Coordinates of C-alpha atoms in Angstrom, one line a residue:
Chain A
A3 CA 106.0 113.5 81.6
A4 CA 104.0 113.6 84.8
G5 CA 102.7 110.3 86.0
V6 CA 100.1 109.1 88.4
I7 CA 101.1 109.6 92.0
Q8 CA 100.0 107.3 94.8
S9 CA 100.6 107.7 98.6
P10 CA 101.6 106.2 100.7
R11 CA 103.8 103.6 98.9
H12 CA 103.7 101.3 101.8
L13 CA 101.2 101.0 104.6
I14 CA 101.1 98.6 107.6
K15 CA 97.9 98.3 109.6
E16 CA 96.4 96.1 112.2
K17 CA 93.2 94.1 111.8
R18 CA 90.0 96.3 112.3
E19 CA 91.9 99.5 111.7
T20 CA 91.2 101.9 108.9
A21 CA 93.4 103.1 106.0
T22 CA 93.2 105.9 103.4
L23 CA 95.0 105.6 100.1
K24 CA 95.5 108.6 97.9
C25 CA 95.8 109.0 94.2
Y26 CA 96.8 112.0 92.2
P27 CA 96.0 111.6 88.5
I28 CA 98.0 112.8 85.5
P29 CA 97.3 116.6 85.0
R30 CA 94.1 117.2 83.0
H31 CA 92.9 113.6 83.5
D32 CA 89.3 113.5 84.5
T33 CA 88.8 109.8 85.3
V34 CA 90.3 107.7 88.1
Y35 CA 90.2 103.9 88.5
W36 CA 91.1 101.8 91.5
Y37 CA 92.4 98.2 91.2
Q38 CA 93.4 95.6 93.8
Q39 CA 96.0 92.9 93.3
G40 CA 96.3 90.2 95.8
P41 CA 99.4 88.1 96.2
G42 CA 100.0 86.0 93.1
Q43 CA 96.8 87.3 91.5
D44 CA 96.0 89.6 88.6
P45 CA 94.7 93.2 89.1
Q46 CA 91.0 93.3 89.8
F47 CA 88.8 96.4 89.3
L48 CA 87.3 98.0 92.3
I49 CA 85.7 101.3 91.4
S50 CA 86.0 104.3 89.1
F51 CA 85.1 108.0 89.0
Y52 CA 84.5 110.4 86.1
E53 CA 84.3 114.1 86.8
K54 CA 83.9 113.4 90.5
M55 CA 80.9 111.0 90.0
Q56 CA 81.1 107.3 90.5
S57 CA 81.0 105.8 87.0
D58 CA 81.5 102.0 87.6
K59 CA 81.8 99.6 90.5
G60 CA 83.4 96.2 90.7
S61 CA 83.8 93.8 93.5
I62 CA 84.6 96.4 96.1
P63 CA 83.7 95.4 99.7
D64 CA 81.1 97.5 101.5
R65 CA 83.8 98.3 104.0
F66 CA 85.6 100.3 101.3
S67 CA 84.5 103.7 100.0
A68 CA 86.1 106.1 97.6
Q69 CA 85.5 109.5 96.2
Q70 CA 87.0 111.9 93.7
F71 CA 87.6 115.5 94.7
S72 CA 87.3 118.8 92.9
D73 CA 91.0 118.8 92.0
Y74 CA 90.4 115.3 90.6
H75 CA 92.5 113.4 93.2
S76 CA 90.9 110.4 94.6
E77 CA 90.9 108.6 98.0
L78 CA 90.1 105.0 98.8
N79 CA 89.0 104.6 102.4
M80 CA 89.1 101.1 103.9
S81 CA 87.6 100.3 107.3
S82 CA 87.5 97.3 109.5
L83 CA 90.6 95.9 107.8
E84 CA 90.9 92.2 107.4
L85 CA 94.0 90.0 106.7
G86 CA 92.7 89.4 103.2
D87 CA 92.8 93.1 102.4
S88 CA 96.6 92.8 102.2
A89 CA 97.4 93.6 98.6
L90 CA 98.8 96.0 96.1
Y91 CA 96.3 98.8 95.3
F92 CA 96.8 100.6 92.0
C93 CA 95.2 103.8 90.8
A94 CA 95.0 104.6 87.2
S95 CA 93.9 107.7 85.4
S96 CA 92.6 108.5 82.0
D97 CA 91.5 111.5 79.9
L98 CA 88.1 111.2 78.4
S99 CA 87.7 114.7 77.2
G100 CA 90.9 114.8 75.1
Q101 CA 92.5 117.7 77.0
A102 CA 95.6 116.0 78.1
M103 CA 98.7 115.1 76.1
T104 CA 98.1 111.4 76.5
S105 CA 96.1 108.9 74.5
T106 CA 92.4 109.6 75.0
D107 CA 90.6 107.1 77.3
T108 CA 93.8 105.1 77.9
Q109 CA 94.5 104.2 81.5
Y110 CA 97.9 105.0 83.0
F111 CA 98.8 103.4 86.2
G112 CA 100.5 104.6 89.3
P113 CA 103.2 102.7 91.2
G114 CA 100.7 101.3 93.7
T115 CA 100.3 101.2 97.5
R116 CA 101.3 98.0 99.2
L117 CA 99.0 97.5 102.1
T118 CA 99.9 94.9 104.7
V119 CA 97.3 94.0 107.4
L120 CA 98.7 92.2 110.5
Chain B
D6 CA 85.6 87.1 82.9
A7 CA 88.5 87.9 80.6
K8 CA 87.7 87.8 77.0
T9 CA 91.2 86.8 75.9
T10 CA 93.4 83.8 75.9
Q11 CA 97.2 84.0 76.2
P12 CA 100.0 81.4 76.7
P13 CA 101.0 81.4 80.3
S14 CA 104.7 81.7 79.7
M15 CA 107.2 82.3 77.0
D16 CA 111.0 82.7 76.7
C17 CA 112.9 84.9 74.2
A18 CA 116.6 85.4 73.7
E19 CA 117.9 88.8 74.4
G20 CA 118.2 90.9 71.2
R21 CA 115.6 88.8 69.3
A22 CA 112.1 89.8 68.5
A23 CA 109.5 88.7 71.1
N24 CA 106.1 87.7 69.6
L25 CA 103.3 87.4 72.1
P26 CA 100.0 86.0 70.8
C27 CA 96.5 86.7 72.0
N28 CA 93.2 85.1 71.0
H29 CA 90.0 87.2 71.4
S30 CA 87.6 85.3 69.2
T31 CA 84.5 86.9 70.8
I32 CA 85.7 90.5 70.3
S33 CA 82.9 92.9 69.4
G34 CA 83.1 95.5 66.6
N35 CA 83.5 98.4 69.0
E36 CA 86.2 96.7 71.2
Y37 CA 89.8 97.7 71.0
V38 CA 92.8 95.4 71.8
Y39 CA 95.0 96.8 74.6
W40 CA 98.3 95.5 75.7
Y41 CA 99.8 96.3 79.2
R42 CA 102.8 94.8 81.0
Q43 CA 103.6 94.5 84.6
I44 CA 107.2 94.3 85.8
H45 CA 107.3 92.6 89.2
S46 CA 104.7 94.3 91.4
Q47 CA 105.1 97.6 89.6
G48 CA 102.0 99.4 88.2
P49 CA 100.8 98.0 84.9
Q50 CA 102.4 99.9 82.0
Y51 CA 100.5 100.8 78.9
I52 CA 102.2 99.5 75.7
I53 CA 99.9 99.9 72.7
H54 CA 96.3 99.5 71.5
G55 CA 94.5 99.1 68.2
L56 CA 91.1 98.5 66.7
K57 CA 91.7 96.7 63.4
N58 CA 94.8 98.3 61.7
N59 CA 98.3 97.4 62.7
E60 CA 99.9 99.9 65.1
T61 CA 103.4 100.7 66.0
N62 CA 105.0 103.0 68.6
E63 CA 108.3 103.4 70.2
M64 CA 107.8 100.4 72.4
A65 CA 106.2 97.8 70.2
S66 CA 104.1 96.8 67.2
L67 CA 100.6 95.3 67.3
I68 CA 99.4 93.1 64.5
I69 CA 95.7 92.3 64.4
T70 CA 94.3 89.7 62.1
E71 CA 91.8 90.7 59.5
D72 CA 89.0 88.9 61.3
R73 CA 90.1 90.6 64.5
K74 CA 89.9 87.2 66.4
S75 CA 93.6 87.3 67.3
S76 CA 96.6 89.6 67.6
T77 CA 100.3 89.6 68.2
L78 CA 102.4 92.0 70.2
I79 CA 105.9 92.3 68.9
L80 CA 108.8 93.6 70.9
P81 CA 111.4 94.1 68.1
H82 CA 114.6 93.8 70.1
A83 CA 113.9 92.3 73.5
T84 CA 116.1 93.3 76.4
L85 CA 116.4 91.9 79.9
R86 CA 114.2 94.8 81.1
D87 CA 111.3 93.5 79.0
T88 CA 110.9 90.5 81.4
A89 CA 107.4 91.0 82.7
V90 CA 103.8 89.7 82.6
Y91 CA 102.1 90.9 79.4
Y92 CA 98.3 91.3 79.5
C93 CA 96.1 91.4 76.4
I94 CA 92.8 93.1 77.1
V95 CA 89.8 93.8 74.9
R96 CA 87.9 96.9 75.9
V97 CA 85.4 99.4 74.5
N98 CA 87.1 102.8 74.0
F99 CA 85.5 106.0 75.0
G100 CA 83.3 105.0 77.9
N101 CA 85.5 104.8 81.0
E102 CA 85.3 101.1 80.8
K103 CA 87.4 99.2 83.3
L104 CA 90.2 96.9 82.4
T105 CA 89.6 93.2 82.9
F106 CA 92.9 91.5 83.4
G107 CA 93.3 87.8 82.5
T108 CA 96.3 85.7 83.6
G109 CA 98.6 87.2 81.0
T110 CA 101.8 85.8 79.5
R111 CA 105.0 85.7 81.7
L112 CA 107.7 86.6 79.2
T113 CA 111.3 85.9 80.3
I114 CA 114.2 87.3 78.3
I115 CA 117.1 85.0 78.3
P116 CA 120.6 86.5 78.2

């Protein structure tokens, strides 16, 4: 079965640079979530989108923005990168409308993007 | 804050059943119990979820007490590949609600 795809898998940036992380949800999934996991920490919710509209927001820095596009993929844009932004970034997708072959409203995670800020 | 309490670590012998407990004494009537696991820096993997009835799938069984204040995830025949951090999460279903991860239980399968 198709899974959530994230790209790139690894990214190295310098301080104050920008980064864009991409997430391609499971086909027919309408909701995307972004989570951040710092070293030795548990995943923390950043932001979510349902049908291309922001649906919830967590502790996401103002330097970060995200959107969901018409094909339901999502991008997390990170600017003025800081050392503390080094983390694993996970995207998850879910199907709220019940059109996919997965459990309705259950979140399925991608493999993550490891961002290293030097 | 996470609404669940789990032991920080557990060991289980390979081939035996692994029973992972979770306390969620403040669970609301419309909240489900979800279990995920994370194998060393991989994306969290969905295992199972339930509301009040016991559930079973190809990966595990979920036993929820009648008062719904606690639950147990059972991996019937643990293998080395089951070594992971297991998260018990309570969450309203149908509402795009985020997952709030606690510290989880680090399960180590012993050969």
